[in-house]
PDB file of C-alpha atoms in Angstrom:
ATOM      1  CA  UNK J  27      40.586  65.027 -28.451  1.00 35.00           C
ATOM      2  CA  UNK J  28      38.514  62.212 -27.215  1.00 42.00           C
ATOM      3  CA  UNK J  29      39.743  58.358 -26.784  1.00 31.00           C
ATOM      4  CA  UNK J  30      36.864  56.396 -27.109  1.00 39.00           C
ATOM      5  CA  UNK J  31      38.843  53.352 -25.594  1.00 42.00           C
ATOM      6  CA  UNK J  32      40.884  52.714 -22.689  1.00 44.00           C
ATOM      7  CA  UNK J  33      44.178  51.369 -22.216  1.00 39.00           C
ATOM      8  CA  UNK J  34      44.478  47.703 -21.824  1.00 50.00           C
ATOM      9  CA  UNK J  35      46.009  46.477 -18.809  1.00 54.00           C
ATOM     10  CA  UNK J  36      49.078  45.015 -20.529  1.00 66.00           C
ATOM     11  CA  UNK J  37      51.199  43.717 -17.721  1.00 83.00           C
ATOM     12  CA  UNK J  38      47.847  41.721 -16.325  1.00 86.00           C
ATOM     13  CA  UNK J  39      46.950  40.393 -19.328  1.00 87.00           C
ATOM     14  CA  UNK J  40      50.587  39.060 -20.241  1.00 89.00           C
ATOM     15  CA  UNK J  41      50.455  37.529 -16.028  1.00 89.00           C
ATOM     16  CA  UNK J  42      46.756  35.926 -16.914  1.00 90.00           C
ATOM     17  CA  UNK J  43      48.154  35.086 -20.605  1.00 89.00           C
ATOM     18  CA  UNK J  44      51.240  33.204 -19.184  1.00 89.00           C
ATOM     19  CA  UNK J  45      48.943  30.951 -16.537  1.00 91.00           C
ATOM     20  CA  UNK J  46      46.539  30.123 -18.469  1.00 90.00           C
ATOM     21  CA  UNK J  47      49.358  28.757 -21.211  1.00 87.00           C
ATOM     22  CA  UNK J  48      50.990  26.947 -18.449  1.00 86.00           C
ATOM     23  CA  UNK J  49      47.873  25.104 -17.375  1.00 88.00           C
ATOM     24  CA  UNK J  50      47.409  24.610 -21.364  1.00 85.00           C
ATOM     25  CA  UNK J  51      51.314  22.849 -21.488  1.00 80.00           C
ATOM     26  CA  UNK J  52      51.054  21.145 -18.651  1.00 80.00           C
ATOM     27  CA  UNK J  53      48.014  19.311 -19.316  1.00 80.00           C
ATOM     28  CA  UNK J  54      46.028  20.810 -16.490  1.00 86.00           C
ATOM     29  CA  UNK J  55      43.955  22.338 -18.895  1.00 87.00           C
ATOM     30  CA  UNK J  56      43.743  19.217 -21.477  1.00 83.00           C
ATOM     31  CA  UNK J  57      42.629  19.400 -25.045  1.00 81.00           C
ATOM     32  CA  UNK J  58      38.873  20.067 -25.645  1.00 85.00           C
ATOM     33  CA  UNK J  59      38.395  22.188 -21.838  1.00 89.00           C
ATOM     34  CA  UNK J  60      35.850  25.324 -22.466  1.00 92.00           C
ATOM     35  CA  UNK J  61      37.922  28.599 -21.853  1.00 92.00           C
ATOM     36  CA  UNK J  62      34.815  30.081 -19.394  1.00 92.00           C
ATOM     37  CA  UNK J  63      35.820  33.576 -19.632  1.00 91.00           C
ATOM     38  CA  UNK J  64      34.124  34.440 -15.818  1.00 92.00           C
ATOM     39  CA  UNK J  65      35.638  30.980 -14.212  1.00 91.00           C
ATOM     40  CA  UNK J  66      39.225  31.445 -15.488  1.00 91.00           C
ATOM     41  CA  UNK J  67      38.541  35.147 -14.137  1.00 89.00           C
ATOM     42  CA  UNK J  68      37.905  33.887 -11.078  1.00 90.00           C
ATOM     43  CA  UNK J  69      40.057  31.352 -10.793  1.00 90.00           C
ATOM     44  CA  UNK J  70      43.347  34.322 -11.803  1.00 88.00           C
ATOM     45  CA  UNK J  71      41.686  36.683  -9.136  1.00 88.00           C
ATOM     46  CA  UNK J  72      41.197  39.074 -12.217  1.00 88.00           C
ATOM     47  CA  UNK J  73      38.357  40.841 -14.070  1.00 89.00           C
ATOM     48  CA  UNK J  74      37.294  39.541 -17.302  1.00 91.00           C
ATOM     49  CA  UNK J  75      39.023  42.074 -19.490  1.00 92.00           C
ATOM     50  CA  UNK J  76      42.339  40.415 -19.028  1.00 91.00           C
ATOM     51  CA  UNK J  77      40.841  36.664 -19.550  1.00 91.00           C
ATOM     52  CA  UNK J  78      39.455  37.987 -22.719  1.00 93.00           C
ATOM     53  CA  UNK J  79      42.344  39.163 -24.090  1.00 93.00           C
ATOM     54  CA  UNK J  80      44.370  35.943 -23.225  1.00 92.00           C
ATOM     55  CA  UNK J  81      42.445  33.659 -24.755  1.00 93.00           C
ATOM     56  CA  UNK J  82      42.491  36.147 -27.755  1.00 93.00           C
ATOM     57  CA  UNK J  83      46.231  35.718 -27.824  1.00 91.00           C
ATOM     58  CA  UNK J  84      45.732  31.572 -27.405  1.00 89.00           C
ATOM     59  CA  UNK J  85      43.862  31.363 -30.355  1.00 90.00           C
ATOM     60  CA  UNK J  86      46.113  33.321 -32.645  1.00 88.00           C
ATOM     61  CA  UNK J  87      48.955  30.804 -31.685  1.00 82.00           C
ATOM     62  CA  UNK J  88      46.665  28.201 -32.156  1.00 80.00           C
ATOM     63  CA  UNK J  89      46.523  26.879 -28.701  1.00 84.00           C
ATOM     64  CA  UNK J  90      42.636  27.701 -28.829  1.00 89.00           C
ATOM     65  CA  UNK J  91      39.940  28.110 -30.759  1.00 89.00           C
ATOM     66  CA  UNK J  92      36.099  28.937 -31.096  1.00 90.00           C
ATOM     67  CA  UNK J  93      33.741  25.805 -31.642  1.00 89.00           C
ATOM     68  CA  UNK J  94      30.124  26.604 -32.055  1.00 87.00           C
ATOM     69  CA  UNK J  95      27.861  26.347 -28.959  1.00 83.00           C
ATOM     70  CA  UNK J  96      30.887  25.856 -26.409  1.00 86.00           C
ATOM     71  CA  UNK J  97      32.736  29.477 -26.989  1.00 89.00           C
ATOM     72  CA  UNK J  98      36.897  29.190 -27.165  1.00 91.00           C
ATOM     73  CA  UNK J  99      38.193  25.301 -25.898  1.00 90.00           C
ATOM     74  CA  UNK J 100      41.714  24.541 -26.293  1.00 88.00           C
ATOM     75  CA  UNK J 101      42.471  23.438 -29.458  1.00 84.00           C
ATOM     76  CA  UNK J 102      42.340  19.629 -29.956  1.00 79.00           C
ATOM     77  CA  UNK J 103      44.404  18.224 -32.951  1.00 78.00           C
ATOM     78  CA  UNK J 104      43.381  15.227 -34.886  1.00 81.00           C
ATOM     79  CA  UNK J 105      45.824  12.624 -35.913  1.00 81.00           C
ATOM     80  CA  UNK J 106      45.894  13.586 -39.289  1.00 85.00           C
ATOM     81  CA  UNK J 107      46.599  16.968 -38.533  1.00 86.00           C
ATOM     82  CA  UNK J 108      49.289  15.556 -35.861  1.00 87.00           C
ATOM     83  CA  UNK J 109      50.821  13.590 -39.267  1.00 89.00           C
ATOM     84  CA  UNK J 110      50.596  17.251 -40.624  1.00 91.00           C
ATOM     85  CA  UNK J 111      52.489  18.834 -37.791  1.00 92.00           C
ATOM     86  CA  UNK J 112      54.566  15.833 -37.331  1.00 92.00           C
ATOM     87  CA  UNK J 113      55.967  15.905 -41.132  1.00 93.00           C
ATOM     88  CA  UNK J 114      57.027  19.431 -40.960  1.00 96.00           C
ATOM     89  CA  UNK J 115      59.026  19.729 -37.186  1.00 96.00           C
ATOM     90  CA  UNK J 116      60.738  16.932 -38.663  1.00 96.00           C
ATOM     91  CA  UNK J 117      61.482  18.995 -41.944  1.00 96.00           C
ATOM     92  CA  UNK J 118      62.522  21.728 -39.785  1.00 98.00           C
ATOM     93  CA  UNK J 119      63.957  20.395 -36.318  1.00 98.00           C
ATOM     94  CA  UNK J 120      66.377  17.981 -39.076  1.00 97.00           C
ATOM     95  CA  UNK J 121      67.794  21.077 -40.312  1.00 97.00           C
ATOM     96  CA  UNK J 122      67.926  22.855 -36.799  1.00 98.00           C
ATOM     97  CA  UNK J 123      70.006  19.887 -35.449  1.00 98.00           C
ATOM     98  CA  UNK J 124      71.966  20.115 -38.059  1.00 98.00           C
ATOM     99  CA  UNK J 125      73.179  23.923 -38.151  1.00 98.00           C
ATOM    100  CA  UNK J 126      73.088  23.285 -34.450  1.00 98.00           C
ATOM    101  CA  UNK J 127      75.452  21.072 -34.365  1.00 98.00           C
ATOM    102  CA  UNK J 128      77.986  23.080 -36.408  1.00 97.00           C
ATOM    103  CA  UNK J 129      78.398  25.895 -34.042  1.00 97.00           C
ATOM    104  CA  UNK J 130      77.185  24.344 -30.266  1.00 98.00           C
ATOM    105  CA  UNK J 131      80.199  24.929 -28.042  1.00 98.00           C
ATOM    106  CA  UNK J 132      81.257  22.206 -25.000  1.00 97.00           C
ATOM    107  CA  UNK J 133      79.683  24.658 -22.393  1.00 98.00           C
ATOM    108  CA  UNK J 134      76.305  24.179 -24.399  1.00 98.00           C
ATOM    109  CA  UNK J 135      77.381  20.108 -24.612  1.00 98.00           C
ATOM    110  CA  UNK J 136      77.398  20.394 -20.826  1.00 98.00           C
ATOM    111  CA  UNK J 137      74.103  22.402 -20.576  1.00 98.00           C
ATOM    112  CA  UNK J 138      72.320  19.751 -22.742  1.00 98.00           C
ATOM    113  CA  UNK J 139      73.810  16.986 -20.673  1.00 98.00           C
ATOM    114  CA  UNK J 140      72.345  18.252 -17.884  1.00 98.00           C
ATOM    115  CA  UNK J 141      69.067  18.516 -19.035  1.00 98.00           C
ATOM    116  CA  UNK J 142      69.617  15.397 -20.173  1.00 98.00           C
ATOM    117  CA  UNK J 143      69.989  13.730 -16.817  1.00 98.00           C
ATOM    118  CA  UNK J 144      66.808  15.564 -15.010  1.00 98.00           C
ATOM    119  CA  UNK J 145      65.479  14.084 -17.985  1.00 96.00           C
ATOM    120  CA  UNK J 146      66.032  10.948 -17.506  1.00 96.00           C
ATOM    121  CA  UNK J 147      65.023  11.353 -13.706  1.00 96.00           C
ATOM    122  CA  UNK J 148      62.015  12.318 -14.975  1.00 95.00           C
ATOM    123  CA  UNK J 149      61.393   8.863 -16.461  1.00 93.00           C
ATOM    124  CA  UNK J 150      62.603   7.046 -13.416  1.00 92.00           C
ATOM    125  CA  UNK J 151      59.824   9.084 -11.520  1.00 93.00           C
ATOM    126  CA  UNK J 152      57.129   8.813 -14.513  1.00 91.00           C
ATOM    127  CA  UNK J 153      56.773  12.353 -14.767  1.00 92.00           C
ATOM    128  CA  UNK J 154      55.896  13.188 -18.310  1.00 89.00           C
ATOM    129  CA  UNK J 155      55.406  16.932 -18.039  1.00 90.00           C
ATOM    130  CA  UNK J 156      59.051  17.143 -16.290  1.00 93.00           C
ATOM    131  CA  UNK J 157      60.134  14.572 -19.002  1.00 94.00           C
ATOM    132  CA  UNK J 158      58.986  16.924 -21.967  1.00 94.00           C
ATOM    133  CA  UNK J 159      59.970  20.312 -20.446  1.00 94.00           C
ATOM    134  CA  UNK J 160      63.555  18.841 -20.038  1.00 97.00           C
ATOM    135  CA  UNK J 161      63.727  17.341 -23.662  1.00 96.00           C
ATOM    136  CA  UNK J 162      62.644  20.331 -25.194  1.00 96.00           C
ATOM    137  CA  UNK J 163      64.933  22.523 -23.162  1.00 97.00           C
ATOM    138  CA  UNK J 164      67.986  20.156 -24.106  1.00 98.00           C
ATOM    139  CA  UNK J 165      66.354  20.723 -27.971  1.00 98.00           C
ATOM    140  CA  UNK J 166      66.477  24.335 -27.262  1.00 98.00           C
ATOM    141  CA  UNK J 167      70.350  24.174 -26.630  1.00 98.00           C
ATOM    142  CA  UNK J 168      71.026  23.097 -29.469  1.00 98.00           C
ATOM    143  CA  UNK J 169      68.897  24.863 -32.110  1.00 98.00           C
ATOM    144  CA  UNK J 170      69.507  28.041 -30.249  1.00 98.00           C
ATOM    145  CA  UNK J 171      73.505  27.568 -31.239  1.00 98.00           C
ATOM    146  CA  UNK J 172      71.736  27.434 -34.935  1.00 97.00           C
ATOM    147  CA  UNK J 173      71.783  31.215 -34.166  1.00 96.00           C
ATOM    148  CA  UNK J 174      68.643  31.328 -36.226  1.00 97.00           C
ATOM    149  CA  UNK J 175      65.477  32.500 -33.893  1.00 96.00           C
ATOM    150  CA  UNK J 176      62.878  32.277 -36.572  1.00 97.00           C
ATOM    151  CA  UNK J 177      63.241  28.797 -36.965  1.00 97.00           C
ATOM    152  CA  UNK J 178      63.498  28.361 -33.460  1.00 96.00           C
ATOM    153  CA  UNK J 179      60.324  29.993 -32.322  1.00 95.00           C
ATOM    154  CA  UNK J 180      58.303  28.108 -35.274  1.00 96.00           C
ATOM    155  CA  UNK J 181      59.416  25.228 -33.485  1.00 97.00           C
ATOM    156  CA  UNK J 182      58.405  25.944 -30.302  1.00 94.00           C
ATOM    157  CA  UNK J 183      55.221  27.244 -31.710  1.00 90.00           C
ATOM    158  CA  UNK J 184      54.308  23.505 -32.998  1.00 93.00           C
ATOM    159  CA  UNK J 185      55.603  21.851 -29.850  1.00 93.00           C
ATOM    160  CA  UNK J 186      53.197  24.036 -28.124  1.00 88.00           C
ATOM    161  CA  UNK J 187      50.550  22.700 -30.772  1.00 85.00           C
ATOM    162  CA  UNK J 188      51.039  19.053 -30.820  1.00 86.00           C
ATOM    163  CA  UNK J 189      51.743  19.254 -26.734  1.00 85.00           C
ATOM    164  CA  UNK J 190      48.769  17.669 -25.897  1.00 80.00           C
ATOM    165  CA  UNK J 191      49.651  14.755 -27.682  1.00 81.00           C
ATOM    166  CA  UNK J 192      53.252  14.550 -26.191  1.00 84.00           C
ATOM    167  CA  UNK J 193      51.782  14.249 -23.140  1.00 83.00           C
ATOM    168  CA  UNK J 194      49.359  11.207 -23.560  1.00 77.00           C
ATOM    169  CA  UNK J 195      52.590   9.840 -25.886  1.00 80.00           C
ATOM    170  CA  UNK J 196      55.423   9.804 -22.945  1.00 83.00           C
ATOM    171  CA  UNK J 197      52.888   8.606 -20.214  1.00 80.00           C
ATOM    172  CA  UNK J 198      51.968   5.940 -22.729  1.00 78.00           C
ATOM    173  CA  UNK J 199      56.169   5.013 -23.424  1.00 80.00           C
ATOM    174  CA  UNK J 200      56.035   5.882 -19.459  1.00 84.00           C
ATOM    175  CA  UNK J 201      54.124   2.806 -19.102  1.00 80.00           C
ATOM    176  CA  UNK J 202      55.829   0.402 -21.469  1.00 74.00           C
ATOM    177  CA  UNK J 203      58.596  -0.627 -19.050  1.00 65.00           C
ATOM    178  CA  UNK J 204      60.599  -1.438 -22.109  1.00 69.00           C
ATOM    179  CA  UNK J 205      60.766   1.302 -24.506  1.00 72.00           C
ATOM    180  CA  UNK J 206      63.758   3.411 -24.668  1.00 84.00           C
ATOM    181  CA  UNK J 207      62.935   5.633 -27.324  1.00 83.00           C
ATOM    182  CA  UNK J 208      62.096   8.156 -24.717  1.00 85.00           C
ATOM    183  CA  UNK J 209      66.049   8.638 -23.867  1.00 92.00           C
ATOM    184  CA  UNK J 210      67.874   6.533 -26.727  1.00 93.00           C
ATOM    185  CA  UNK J 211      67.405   9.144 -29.379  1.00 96.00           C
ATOM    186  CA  UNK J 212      68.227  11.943 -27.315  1.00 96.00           C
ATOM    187  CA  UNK J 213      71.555  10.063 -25.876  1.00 97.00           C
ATOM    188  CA  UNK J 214      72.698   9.857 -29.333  1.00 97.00           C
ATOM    189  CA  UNK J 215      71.815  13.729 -30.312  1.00 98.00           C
ATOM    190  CA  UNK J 216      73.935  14.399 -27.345  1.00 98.00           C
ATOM    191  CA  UNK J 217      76.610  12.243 -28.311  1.00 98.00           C
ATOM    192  CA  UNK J 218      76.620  13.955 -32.121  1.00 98.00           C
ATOM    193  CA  UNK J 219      76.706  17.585 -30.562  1.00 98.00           C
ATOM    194  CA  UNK J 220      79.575  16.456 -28.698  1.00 98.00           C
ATOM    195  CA  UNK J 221      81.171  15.501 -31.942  1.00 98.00           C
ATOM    196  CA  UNK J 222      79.962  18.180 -33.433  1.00 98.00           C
ATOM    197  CA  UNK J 223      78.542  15.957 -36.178  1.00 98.00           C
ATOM    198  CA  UNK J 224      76.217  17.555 -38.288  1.00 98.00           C
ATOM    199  CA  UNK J 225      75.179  15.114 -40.346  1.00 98.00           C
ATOM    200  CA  UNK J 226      74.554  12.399 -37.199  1.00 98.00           C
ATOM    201  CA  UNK J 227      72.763  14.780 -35.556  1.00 98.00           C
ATOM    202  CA  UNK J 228      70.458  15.617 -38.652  1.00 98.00           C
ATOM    203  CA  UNK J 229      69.741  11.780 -39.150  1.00 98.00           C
ATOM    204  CA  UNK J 230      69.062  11.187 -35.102  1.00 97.00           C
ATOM    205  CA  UNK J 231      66.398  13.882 -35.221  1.00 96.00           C
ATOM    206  CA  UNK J 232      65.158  12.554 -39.009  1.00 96.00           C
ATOM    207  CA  UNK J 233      64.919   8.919 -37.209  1.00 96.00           C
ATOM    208  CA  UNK J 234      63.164  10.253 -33.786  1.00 94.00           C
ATOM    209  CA  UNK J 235      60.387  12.473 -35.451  1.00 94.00           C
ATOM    210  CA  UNK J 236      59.760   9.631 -38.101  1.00 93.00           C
ATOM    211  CA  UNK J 237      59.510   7.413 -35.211  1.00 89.00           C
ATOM    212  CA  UNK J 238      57.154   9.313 -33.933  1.00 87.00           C
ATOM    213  CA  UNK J 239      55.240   9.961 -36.989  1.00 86.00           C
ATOM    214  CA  UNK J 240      54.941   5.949 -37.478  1.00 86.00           C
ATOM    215  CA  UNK J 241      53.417   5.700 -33.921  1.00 81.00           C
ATOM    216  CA  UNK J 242      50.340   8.441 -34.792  1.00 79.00           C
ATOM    217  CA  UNK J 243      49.971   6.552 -38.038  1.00 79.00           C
ATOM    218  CA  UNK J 244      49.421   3.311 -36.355  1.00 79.00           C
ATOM    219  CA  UNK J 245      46.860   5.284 -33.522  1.00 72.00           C
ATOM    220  CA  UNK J 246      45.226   6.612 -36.746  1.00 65.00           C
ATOM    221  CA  UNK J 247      44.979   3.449 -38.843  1.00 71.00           C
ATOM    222  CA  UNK J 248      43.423   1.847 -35.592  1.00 71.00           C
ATOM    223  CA  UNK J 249      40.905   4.713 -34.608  1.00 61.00           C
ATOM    224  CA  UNK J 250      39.806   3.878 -38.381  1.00 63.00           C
ATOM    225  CA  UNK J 251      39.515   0.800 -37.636  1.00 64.00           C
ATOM    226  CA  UNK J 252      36.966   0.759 -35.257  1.00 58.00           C
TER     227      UNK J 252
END
């Protein structure tokens, strides 16, 4: 018998995969950069086999995607489509918080607190990348006690889309001295796990993500404006 094709170097591609994502979700690699195959090749120490592959496996979760002339760029949402994405994680991170908070235990209370803190020390040191991969860890916590991984990983899957956007968002909060709305929500979804309160922490996320909504309304309505 004769195999036409060789095996793909799985372990590489998963290594090249995983940096290449990290660069994506920590804004290194910011929405609307080309994906040069030979540069990121380069860049990874790696031939271009692997790099192709990755950014195969970045546009089926939607982190990329081919525009004409400019090859695979990483994807760049528009505000409606932000609305979009905005209007269901609060359909479905409402209902996570609230099965959540039925079954999270005090040792997952005291796991969330301290994400919680290095959270906040994130805002006292304007770090928005630290400040997002702490809220969304603290998140995690909670939906994970949900016990339901399908709705967890379609969650992470549209943080991961809309991440871009986070980023710009908290270093924009970052800079208004004043708003709290970077802590106070998540203060009170700690307090309501604590309680194990699932109905206050189903309205705290159904306030935060509306909140949140509201604010890429009003960037939308403006952009029109102009």
């Amino acid at each position: 018998m004769v195999i036409s094709q060789r095996a793909e170097p799985t372990l590489l591609t998963d290594q090249v995969y995983d940096m290449i994502h990290a660069a994506i979700l920590s804004g290194d690699l910011p929405a609307g950069s080309r994906l040069k195959v030979r540069d990121l090749a380069e860049q990874v120490g790696t031939s271009v086999m692997p790099v192709r592959e990755a950014i195969r496996r970045l546009e089926e979760t939607g982190l990329a995607e081919r525009q004409p002339h400019k090859g695979a760029v990483v994807k760049n949402l528009t505000f409606e489509e932000l609305i979009h994405v905005y209007d269901v994680r609060r359909l479905l991170e409402t209902e996570a918080a609230r099965l959540g908070a039925e079954k999270v235990t005090a040792e997952d209370c005291n796991r969330m607190q301290a994400e919680y803190d290095l959270m906040r020390k994130a805002i006292d040191e304007g770090q928005a990348v630290a400040l997002l991969d702490h809220d969304e860890a603290m998140l995690a916590i909670l939906y994970q006690a949900a016990a339901n991984p399908v709705l967890l990983q379609v969650i992470r899957t549209l943080w991961q889309q809309c991440r871009a956007y986070k980023i710009v968002g908290a270093q924009g909060s970052l800079d208004a001295a004043e708003d709290d709305s970077l802590w106070r929500y998540q203060q009170d979804l700690l307090t309501a796990a604590r309680n194990n309160d699932p109905a206050a922490a189903a309205a705290v996320n159904e306030a935060s993500l509306r909140n949140a909504s509201e604010r890429i309304k009003t960037r939308l309505a403006e952009q029109k404006a102009i």
